[in-house]
Coordinates of C-alpha atoms in Angstrom, one line a residue:
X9 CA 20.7 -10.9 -36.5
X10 CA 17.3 -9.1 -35.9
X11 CA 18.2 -5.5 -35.1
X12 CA 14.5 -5.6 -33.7
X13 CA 15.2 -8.0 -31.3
X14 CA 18.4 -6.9 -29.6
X15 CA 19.8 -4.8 -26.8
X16 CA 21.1 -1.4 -27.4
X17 CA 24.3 -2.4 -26.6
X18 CA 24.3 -6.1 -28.4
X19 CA 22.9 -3.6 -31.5
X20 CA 25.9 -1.4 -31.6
X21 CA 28.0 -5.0 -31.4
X22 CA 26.2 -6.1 -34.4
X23 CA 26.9 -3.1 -36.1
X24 CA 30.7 -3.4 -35.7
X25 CA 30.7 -7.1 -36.5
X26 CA 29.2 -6.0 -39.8
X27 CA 31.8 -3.8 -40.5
X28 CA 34.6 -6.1 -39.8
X29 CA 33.1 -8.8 -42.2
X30 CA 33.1 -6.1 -44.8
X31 CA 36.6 -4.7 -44.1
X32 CA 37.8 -8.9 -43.7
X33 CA 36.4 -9.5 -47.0
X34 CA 37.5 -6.3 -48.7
X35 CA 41.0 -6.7 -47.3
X36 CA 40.7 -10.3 -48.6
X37 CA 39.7 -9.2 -52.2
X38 CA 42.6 -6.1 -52.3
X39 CA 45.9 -8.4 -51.6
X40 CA 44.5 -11.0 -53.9
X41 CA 44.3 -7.6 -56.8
X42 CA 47.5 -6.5 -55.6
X43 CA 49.5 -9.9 -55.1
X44 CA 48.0 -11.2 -58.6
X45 CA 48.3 -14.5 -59.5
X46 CA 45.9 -17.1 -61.1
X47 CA 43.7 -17.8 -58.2
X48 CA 43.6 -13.9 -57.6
X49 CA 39.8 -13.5 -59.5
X50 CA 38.7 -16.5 -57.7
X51 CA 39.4 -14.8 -54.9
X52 CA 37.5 -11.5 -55.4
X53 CA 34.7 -13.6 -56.6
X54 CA 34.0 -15.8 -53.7
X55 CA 35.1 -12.3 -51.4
X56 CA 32.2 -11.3 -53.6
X57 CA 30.0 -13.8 -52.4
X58 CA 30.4 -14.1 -49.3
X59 CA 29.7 -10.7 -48.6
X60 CA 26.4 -10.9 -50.7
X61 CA 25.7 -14.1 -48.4
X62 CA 26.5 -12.0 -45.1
X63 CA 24.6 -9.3 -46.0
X64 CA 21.5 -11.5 -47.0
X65 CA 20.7 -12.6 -43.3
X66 CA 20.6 -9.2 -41.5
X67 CA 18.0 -8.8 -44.7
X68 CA 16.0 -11.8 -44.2
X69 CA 13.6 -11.0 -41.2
X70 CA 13.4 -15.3 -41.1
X71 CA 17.2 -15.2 -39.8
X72 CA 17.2 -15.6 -35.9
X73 CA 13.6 -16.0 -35.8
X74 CA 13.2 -19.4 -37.4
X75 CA 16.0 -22.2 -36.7
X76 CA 15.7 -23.8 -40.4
X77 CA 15.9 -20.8 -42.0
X78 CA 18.7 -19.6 -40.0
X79 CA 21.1 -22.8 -40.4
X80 CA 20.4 -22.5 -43.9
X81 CA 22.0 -19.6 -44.2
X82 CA 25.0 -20.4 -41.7
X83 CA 25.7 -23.1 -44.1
X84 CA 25.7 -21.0 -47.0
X85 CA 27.8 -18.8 -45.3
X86 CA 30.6 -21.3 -44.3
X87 CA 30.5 -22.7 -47.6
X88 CA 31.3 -19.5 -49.7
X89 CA 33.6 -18.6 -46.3
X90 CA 35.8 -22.2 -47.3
X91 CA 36.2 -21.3 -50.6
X92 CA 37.7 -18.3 -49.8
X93 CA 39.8 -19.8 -47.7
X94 CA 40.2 -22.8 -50.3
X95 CA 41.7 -20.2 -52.8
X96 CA 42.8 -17.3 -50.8
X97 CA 44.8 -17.5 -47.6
X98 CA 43.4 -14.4 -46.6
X99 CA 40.1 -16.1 -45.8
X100 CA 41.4 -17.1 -42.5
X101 CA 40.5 -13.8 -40.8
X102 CA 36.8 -13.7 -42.0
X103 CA 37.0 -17.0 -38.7
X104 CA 37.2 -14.5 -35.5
X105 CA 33.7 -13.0 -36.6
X106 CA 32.2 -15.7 -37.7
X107 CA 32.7 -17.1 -34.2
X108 CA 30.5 -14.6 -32.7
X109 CA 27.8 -15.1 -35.6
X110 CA 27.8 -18.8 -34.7
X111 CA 27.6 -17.8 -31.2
X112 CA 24.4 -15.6 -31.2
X113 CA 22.4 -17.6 -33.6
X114 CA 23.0 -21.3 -32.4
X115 CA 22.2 -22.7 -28.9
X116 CA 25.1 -22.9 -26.6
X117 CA 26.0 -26.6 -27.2
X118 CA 25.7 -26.1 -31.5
X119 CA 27.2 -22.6 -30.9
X120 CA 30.3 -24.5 -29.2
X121 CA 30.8 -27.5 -31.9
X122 CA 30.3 -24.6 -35.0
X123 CA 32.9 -22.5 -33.2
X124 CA 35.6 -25.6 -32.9
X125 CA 34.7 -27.1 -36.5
X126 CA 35.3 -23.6 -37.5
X127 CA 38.8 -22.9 -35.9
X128 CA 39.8 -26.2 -37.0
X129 CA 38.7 -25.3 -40.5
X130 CA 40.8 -22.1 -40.4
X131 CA 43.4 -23.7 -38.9
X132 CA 43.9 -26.3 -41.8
X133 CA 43.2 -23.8 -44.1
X134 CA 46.0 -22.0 -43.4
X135 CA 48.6 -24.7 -43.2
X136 CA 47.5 -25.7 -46.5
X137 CA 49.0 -22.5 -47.5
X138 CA 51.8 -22.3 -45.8
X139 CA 52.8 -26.0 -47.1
X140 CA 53.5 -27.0 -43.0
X141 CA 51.7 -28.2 -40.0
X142 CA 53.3 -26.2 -37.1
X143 CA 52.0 -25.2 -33.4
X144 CA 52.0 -21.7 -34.2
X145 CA 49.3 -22.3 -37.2
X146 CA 46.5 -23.1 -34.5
X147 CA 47.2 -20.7 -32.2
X148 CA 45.8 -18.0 -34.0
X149 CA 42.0 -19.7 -34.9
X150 CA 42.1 -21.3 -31.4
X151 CA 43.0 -18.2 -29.5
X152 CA 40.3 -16.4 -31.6
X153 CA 37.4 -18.6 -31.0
X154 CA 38.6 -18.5 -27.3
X155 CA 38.6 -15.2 -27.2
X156 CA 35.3 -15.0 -28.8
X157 CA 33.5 -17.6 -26.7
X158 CA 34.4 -15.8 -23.6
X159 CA 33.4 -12.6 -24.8
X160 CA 30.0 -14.2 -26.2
X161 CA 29.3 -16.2 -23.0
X162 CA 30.3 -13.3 -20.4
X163 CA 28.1 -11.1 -22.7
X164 CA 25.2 -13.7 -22.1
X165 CA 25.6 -13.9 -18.1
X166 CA 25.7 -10.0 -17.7
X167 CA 22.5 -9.9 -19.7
X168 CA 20.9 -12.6 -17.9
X169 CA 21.6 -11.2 -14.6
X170 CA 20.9 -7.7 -15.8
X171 CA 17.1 -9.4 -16.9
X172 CA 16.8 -10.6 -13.2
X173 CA 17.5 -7.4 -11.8
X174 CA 15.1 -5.8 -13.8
X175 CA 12.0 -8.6 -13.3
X176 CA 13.3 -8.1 -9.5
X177 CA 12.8 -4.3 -9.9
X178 CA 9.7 -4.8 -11.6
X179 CA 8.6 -7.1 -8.9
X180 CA 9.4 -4.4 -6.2
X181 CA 7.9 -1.8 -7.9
X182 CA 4.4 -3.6 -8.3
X183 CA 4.7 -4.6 -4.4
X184 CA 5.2 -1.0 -3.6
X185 CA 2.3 -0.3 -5.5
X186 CA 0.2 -3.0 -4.3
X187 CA 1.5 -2.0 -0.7
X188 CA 0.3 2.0 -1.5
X189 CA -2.8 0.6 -2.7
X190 CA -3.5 -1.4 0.6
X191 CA -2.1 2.1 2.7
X192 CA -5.1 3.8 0.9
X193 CA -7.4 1.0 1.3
X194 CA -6.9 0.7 5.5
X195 CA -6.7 4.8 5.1
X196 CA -10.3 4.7 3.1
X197 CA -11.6 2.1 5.9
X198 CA -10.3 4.1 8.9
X199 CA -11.8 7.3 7.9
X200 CA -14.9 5.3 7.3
X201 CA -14.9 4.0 10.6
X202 CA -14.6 7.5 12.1
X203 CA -17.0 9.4 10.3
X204 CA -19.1 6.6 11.1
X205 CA -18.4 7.3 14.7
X206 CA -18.5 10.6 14.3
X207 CA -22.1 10.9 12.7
X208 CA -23.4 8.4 15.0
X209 CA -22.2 10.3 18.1
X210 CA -23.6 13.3 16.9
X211 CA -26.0 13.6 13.9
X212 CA -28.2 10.2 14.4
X213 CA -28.2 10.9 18.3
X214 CA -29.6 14.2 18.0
X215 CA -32.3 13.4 15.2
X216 CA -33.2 10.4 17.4
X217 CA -33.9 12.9 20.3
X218 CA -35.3 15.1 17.8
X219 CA -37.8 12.1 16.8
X220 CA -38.6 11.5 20.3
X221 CA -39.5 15.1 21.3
X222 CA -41.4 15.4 18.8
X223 CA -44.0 12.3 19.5
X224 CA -43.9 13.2 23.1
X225 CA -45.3 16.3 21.9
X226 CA -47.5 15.1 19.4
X227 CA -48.9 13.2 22.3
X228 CA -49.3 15.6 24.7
X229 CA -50.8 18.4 22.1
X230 CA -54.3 17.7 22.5
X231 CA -54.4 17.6 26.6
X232 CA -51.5 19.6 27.2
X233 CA -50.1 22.6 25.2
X234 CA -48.0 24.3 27.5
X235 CA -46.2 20.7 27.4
X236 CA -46.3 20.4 23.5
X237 CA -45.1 23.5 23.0
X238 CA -42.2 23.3 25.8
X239 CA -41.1 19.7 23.5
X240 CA -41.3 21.6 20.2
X241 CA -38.9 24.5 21.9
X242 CA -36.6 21.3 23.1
X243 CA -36.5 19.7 19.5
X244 CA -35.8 23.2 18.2
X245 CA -33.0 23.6 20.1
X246 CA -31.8 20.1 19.2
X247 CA -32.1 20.7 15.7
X248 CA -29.7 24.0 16.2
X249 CA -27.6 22.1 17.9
X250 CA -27.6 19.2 15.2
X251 CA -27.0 21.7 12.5
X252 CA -24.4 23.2 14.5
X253 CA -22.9 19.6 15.1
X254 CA -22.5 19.1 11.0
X255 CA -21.2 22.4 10.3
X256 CA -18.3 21.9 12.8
X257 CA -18.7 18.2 11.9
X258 CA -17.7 19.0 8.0
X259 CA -15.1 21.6 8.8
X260 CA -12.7 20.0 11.7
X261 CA -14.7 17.2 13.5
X262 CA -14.6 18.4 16.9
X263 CA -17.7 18.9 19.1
X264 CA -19.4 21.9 19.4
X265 CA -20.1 21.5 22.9
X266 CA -16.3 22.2 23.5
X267 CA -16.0 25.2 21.2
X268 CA -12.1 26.2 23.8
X269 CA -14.3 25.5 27.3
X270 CA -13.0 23.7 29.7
X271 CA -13.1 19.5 29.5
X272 CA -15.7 19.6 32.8
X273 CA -17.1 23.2 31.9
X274 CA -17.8 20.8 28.3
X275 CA -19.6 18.0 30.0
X276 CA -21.4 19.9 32.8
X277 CA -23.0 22.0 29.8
X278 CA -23.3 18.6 28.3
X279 CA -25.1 17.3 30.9
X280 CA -27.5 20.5 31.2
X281 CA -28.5 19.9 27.4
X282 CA -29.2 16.3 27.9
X283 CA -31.5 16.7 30.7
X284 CA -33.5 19.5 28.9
X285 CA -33.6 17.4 25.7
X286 CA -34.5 14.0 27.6
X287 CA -36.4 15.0 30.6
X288 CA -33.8 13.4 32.9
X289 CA -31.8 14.2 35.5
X290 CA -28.2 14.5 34.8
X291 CA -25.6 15.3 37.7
X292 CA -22.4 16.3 36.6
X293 CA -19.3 15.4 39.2
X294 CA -15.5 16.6 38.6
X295 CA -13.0 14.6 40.4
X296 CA -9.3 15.5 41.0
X297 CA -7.5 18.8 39.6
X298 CA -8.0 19.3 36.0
X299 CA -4.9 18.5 34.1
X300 CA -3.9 19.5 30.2
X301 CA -4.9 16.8 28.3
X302 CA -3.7 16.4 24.4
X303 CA -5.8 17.2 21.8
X304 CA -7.9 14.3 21.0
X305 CA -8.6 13.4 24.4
X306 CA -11.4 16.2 25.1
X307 CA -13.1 15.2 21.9
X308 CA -13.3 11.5 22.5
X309 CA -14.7 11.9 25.9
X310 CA -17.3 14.7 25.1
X311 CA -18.5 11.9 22.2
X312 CA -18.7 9.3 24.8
X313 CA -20.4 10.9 27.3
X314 CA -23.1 12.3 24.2
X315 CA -23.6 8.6 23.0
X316 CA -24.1 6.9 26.6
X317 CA -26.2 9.4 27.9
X318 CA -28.3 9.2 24.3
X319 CA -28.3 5.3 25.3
X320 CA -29.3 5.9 28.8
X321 CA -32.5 8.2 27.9
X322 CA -33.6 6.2 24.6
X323 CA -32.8 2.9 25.2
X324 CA -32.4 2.1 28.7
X325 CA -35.4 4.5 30.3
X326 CA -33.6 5.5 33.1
X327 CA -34.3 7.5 35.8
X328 CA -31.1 9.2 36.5
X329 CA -27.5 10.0 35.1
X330 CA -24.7 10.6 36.8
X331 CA -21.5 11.6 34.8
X332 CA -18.2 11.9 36.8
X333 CA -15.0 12.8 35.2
X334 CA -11.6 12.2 37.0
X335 CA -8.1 13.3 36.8
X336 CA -6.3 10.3 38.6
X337 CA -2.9 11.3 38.2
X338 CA -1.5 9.0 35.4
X339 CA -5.1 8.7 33.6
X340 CA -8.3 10.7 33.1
X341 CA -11.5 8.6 33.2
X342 CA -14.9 9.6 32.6
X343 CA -18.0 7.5 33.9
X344 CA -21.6 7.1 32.7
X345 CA -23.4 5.6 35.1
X346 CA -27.6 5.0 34.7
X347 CA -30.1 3.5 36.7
X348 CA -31.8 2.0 33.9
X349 CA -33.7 -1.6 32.8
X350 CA -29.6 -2.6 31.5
X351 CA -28.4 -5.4 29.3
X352 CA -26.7 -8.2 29.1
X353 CA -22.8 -6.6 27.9
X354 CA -21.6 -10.5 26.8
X355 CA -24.6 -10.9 24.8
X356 CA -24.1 -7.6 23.1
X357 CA -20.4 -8.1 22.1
X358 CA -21.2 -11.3 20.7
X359 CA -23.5 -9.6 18.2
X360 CA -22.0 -8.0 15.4
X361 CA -25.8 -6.5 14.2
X362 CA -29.0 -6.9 16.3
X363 CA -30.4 -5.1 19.4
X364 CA -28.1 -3.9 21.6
X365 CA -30.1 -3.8 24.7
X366 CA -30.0 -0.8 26.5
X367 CA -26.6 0.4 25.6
X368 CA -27.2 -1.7 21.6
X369 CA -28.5 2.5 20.8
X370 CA -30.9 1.8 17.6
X371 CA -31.1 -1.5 17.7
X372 CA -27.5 -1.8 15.6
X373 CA -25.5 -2.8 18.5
X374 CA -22.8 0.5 17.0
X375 CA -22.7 2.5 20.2
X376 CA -20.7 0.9 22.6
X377 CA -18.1 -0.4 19.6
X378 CA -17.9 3.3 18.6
X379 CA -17.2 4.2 21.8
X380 CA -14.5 1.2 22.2
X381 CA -13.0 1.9 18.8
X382 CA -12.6 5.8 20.0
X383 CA -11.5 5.0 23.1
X384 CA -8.6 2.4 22.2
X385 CA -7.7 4.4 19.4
X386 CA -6.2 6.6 21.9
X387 CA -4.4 4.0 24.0
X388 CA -7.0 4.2 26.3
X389 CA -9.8 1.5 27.6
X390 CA -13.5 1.1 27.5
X391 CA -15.3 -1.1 30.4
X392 CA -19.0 -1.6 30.3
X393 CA -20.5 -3.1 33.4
X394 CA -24.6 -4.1 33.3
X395 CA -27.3 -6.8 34.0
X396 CA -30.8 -6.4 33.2
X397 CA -32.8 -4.9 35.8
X398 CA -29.3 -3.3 37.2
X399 CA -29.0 -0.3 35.3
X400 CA -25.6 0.3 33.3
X401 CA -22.3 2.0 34.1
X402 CA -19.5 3.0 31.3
X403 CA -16.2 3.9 32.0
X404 CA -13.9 5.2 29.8
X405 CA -9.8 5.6 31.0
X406 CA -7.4 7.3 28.9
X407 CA -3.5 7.5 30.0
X408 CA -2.4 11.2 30.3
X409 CA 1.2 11.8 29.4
X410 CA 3.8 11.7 31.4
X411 CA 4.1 15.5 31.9
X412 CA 0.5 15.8 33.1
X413 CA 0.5 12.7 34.9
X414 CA 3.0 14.6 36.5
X415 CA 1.0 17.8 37.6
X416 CA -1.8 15.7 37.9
X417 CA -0.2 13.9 40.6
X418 CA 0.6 17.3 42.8
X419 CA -3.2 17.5 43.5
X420 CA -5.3 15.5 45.7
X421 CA -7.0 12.6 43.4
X422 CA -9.0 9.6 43.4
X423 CA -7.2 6.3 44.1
X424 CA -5.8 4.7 41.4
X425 CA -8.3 1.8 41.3
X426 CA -11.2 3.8 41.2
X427 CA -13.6 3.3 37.9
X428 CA -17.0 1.6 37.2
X429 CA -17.7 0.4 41.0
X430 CA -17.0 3.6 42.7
X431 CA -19.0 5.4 40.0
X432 CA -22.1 3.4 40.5
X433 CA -21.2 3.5 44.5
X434 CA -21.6 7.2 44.0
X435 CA -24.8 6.5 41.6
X436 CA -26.0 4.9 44.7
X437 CA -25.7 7.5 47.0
X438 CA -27.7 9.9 44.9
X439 CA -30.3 7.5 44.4

C-alpha cells in the first residue's frame, strides 16, 4: 500500500481499489439511510469505520514495509469489515476488494488462506441475511475471489517476467559497453603498436645514423677535415630527412621517400640515401614488370627496406647491400640481403627484450617484429634467414590482388619459388 514502492501501472490499480472501497462503503451506508430500520445507524457507523480503518494504512508509511504492522491492520480491517456485514447485508461487496488487498500485502500461501477465509466469511454472511443456505449464495464471494486471484497472480507473473527482461536488457547493455570498451582498448593497443613501428622505422633509425655520423666525424676532425666535414653534410641531410619523416609522419604516416614515385624509383632512391648516410654500398635490383599495388603495400615495403638496411649498416657491419624487389605474378617480394657478421634468427625470436644480434637493431630485439607485424598485417609473410659469420637475408612477400596478379602474370617474372636463397644467390654473385 506504499504508493512509493509500486509500479506505475500497479499505482493507478491502487488508486481505483481506493475508490471502490469508498463507493462500497458509501453505497453500504446510503441503502442502510434509505431502507431505515433499527440496525440502519449501526450500519453507517461501522461504514464509518471501516473507511477510517482503510484509509489509515495507505497513511501509515509501516503498512507493506513491516509484516507486524501490516497484519495488524488487515485484522483491524476484517474486523470493522464483519461487522458491517454482521449488521448490514450490504457489507458483502466491500469482499471483491478486499481480495486484492489481502493479495498484495500477504505472501502467496497467507494471501490464498485470507482470500478463502474471506469469501467464506462473505458467503455466510450473506445467507445469514437471506435466512437460507443456497448454491447461488457462494457463487458470488467464490467467483469474486477467483476472479481476483487470477487477476492478482497474472499481474505478478507479467511483472516478474517484465523484471527479467529488464535485468536481461540491463545485462546486454553493460556487455555492449564492456564490449565498446574492449573495441577501444585493442583500437588504443593497435595504434600503439603502429606508431611504434612507425617511429622506429623512421625517427629512431635516422637519429641513430644521425649519432653515428656524427662520432665518425668527431673522430676524423682532427686528422681529416675534408672527412669531418663530408659526415657533418651527411648528418645534415639526415636530420632534413628526419624532420621531413615527422612532418609527413604526423600528418598521414606515409614515407617521404615515396612522396607519388614509383615503388622501385622509391627504393632505388632509398638505396642512394643509405649508402651516402652509411658509407656502404647499396645495389638496388627490380625484378619482373611493375604491377599496381594497393595502397598500403608501397609504404610497408619502403619501411622494411629503411629498417633492414639501418640493421645491416649499424648492427651487422656489413660490407654490402643488395635490395631486390620483385613482381612474381601473384605476389611482390622485396629482399634485403647483407654480407654481414649475422645472428642467430631462433635465438632472437625467443627474446621478447635483449640484443637482437645483427638484425636485434638497438639492442631491443623491435626491428624484425616491426617488420613481421607490418608485414602480416597485410596478409603477407616475413622470413629471415642468418647464422653468425653468414651475413643476413630478409625477405618480405606480400599477395597482390587478383587483378594485378593478373597483369602481373602477362610479363616475364621470376619463378614462383624464388625468395631468400635466390636473393643471397644473387648477393653472391656481386660479391
Amino acid at each position: 500500500m506504499n504508493p512509493r514502492a509500486l509500479t506505475p501501472v500497479l499505482r493507478v490499480v491502487n488508486h481505483c481499489l481506493h475508490l471502490l472501497v469508498a463507493g462500497l462503503l458509501a453505497l453500504a451506508a446510503a441503502r442502510a439511510v434509505h431502507g431505515g430500520g433499527p440496525d440502519a445507524p449501526r450500519a453507517v457507523l461501522a461504514a464509518l469505520a471501516a473507511g477510517a480503518v482503510y484509509a489509515a494504512g495507505p497513511l501509515t508509511p509501516a503498512v507493506g514495509r513491516r509484516r507486524a504492522a501490516t497484519a495488524l491492520w488487515l485484522a483491524a480491517l476484517g474486523a470493522v469489515w464483519l461487522t458491517l456485514l454482521a449488521v448490514s447485508r450490504d457489507g458483502v461487496w466491500l469482499a471483491f476488494p478486499l481480495y486484492f488487498v489481502q493479495l498484495h500485502l500477504l505472501p502467496r500461501r497467507a494471501g490464498l488462506a485470507a482470500v478463502l477465509a474471506t469469501a467464506l466469511a462473505a458467503a455466510g454472511g450473506f445467507a445469514l441475511h437471506q435466512g437460507t443456505l443456497e448454491a447461488a449464495v457462494f457463487i458470488g464471494p467464490v467467483l469474486g475471489a477467483a476472479v481476483a486471484t487470477a487477476t492478482v497472480l497474472g499481474y505478478q507473473a507479467l511483472y516478474r517476467e517484465s523484471e527479467q527482461r529488464r535485468r536481461l536488457i540491463d545485462e546486454l547493455r553493460a556487455a555492449r559497453a564492456d564490449l565498446a570498451a574492449a573495441d577501444h582498448a585493442a583500437g588504443v593497443l593497435a595504434e600503439r603498436e603502429r606508431l611504434a613501428r612507425e617511429i622506429h622505422d623512421t625517427l629512431a633509425q635516422g637519429l641513430s645514423s644521425i649519432q653515428l655520423l656524427l662520432r665518425a666525424a668527431e673522430r676524423a676532425l682532427p686528422a681529416d677535415p675534408a672527412a669531418a666535414e663530408r659526415h657533418v653534410r651527411v648528418a645534415r641531410e639526415a636530420a632534413q630527412d628526419n624532420l621531413a619523416e615527422a612532418r609527413r609522419f604526423v600528418r598521414e604516416l606515409a614515407p617521404p621517400v615515396l612522396d607519388g614515385l614509383p615503388l622501385a624509383t622509391a627504393l632505388e632512391r632509398l638505396c642512394t640515401t643509405s649508402a651516402e648516410r652509411y658509407g656502404l654500398p647499396v645495389h638496388f635490383t627490380l625484378s619482373g614488370s611493375p604491377a599496381p599495388l594497393p595502397g598500403p603495400f608501397e609504404p610497408a615495403l619502403v619501411r622494411v627496406a629503411q629498417s633492414a638496411l639501418a640493421n645491416a649498416a649499424q648492427h651487422a657491419g656489413a660490407r654490402q647491400v643488395e635490395v631486390t624487389l620483385s613482381y612474381m605474378g601473384a605476389e611482390v617480394a622485396l629482399d634485403v640481403v647483407d654480407d654481414g657478421s649475422g645472428f642467430d634468427p631462433a635465438a632472437v625470436a625467443d627474446r621478447s627484450h635483449g640484443n637482437g644480434g645483427s638484425h636485434g637493431d638497438d639492442g631491443g630485439g623491435f626491428g624484425l617484429a616491426a617488420m613481421r607485424h607490418r608485414v602480416q598485417a597485410l596478409g603477407g609473410s616475413l622470413t629471415v634467414e642468418s647464422a653468425p659469420g653468414q651475413g643476413t637475408a630478409v625477405a618480405a612477400q606480400l599477395p597482390l590482388p587478383a587483378p594485378a596478379a593478373h597483369r602481373g602474370a602477362t610479363a616475364p617474372a621470376e619463378p614462383a619459388d624464388r625468395g631468400v636463397p635466390a636473393a643471397r644467390e644473387a648477393q653472391e654473385e656481386r660479391v
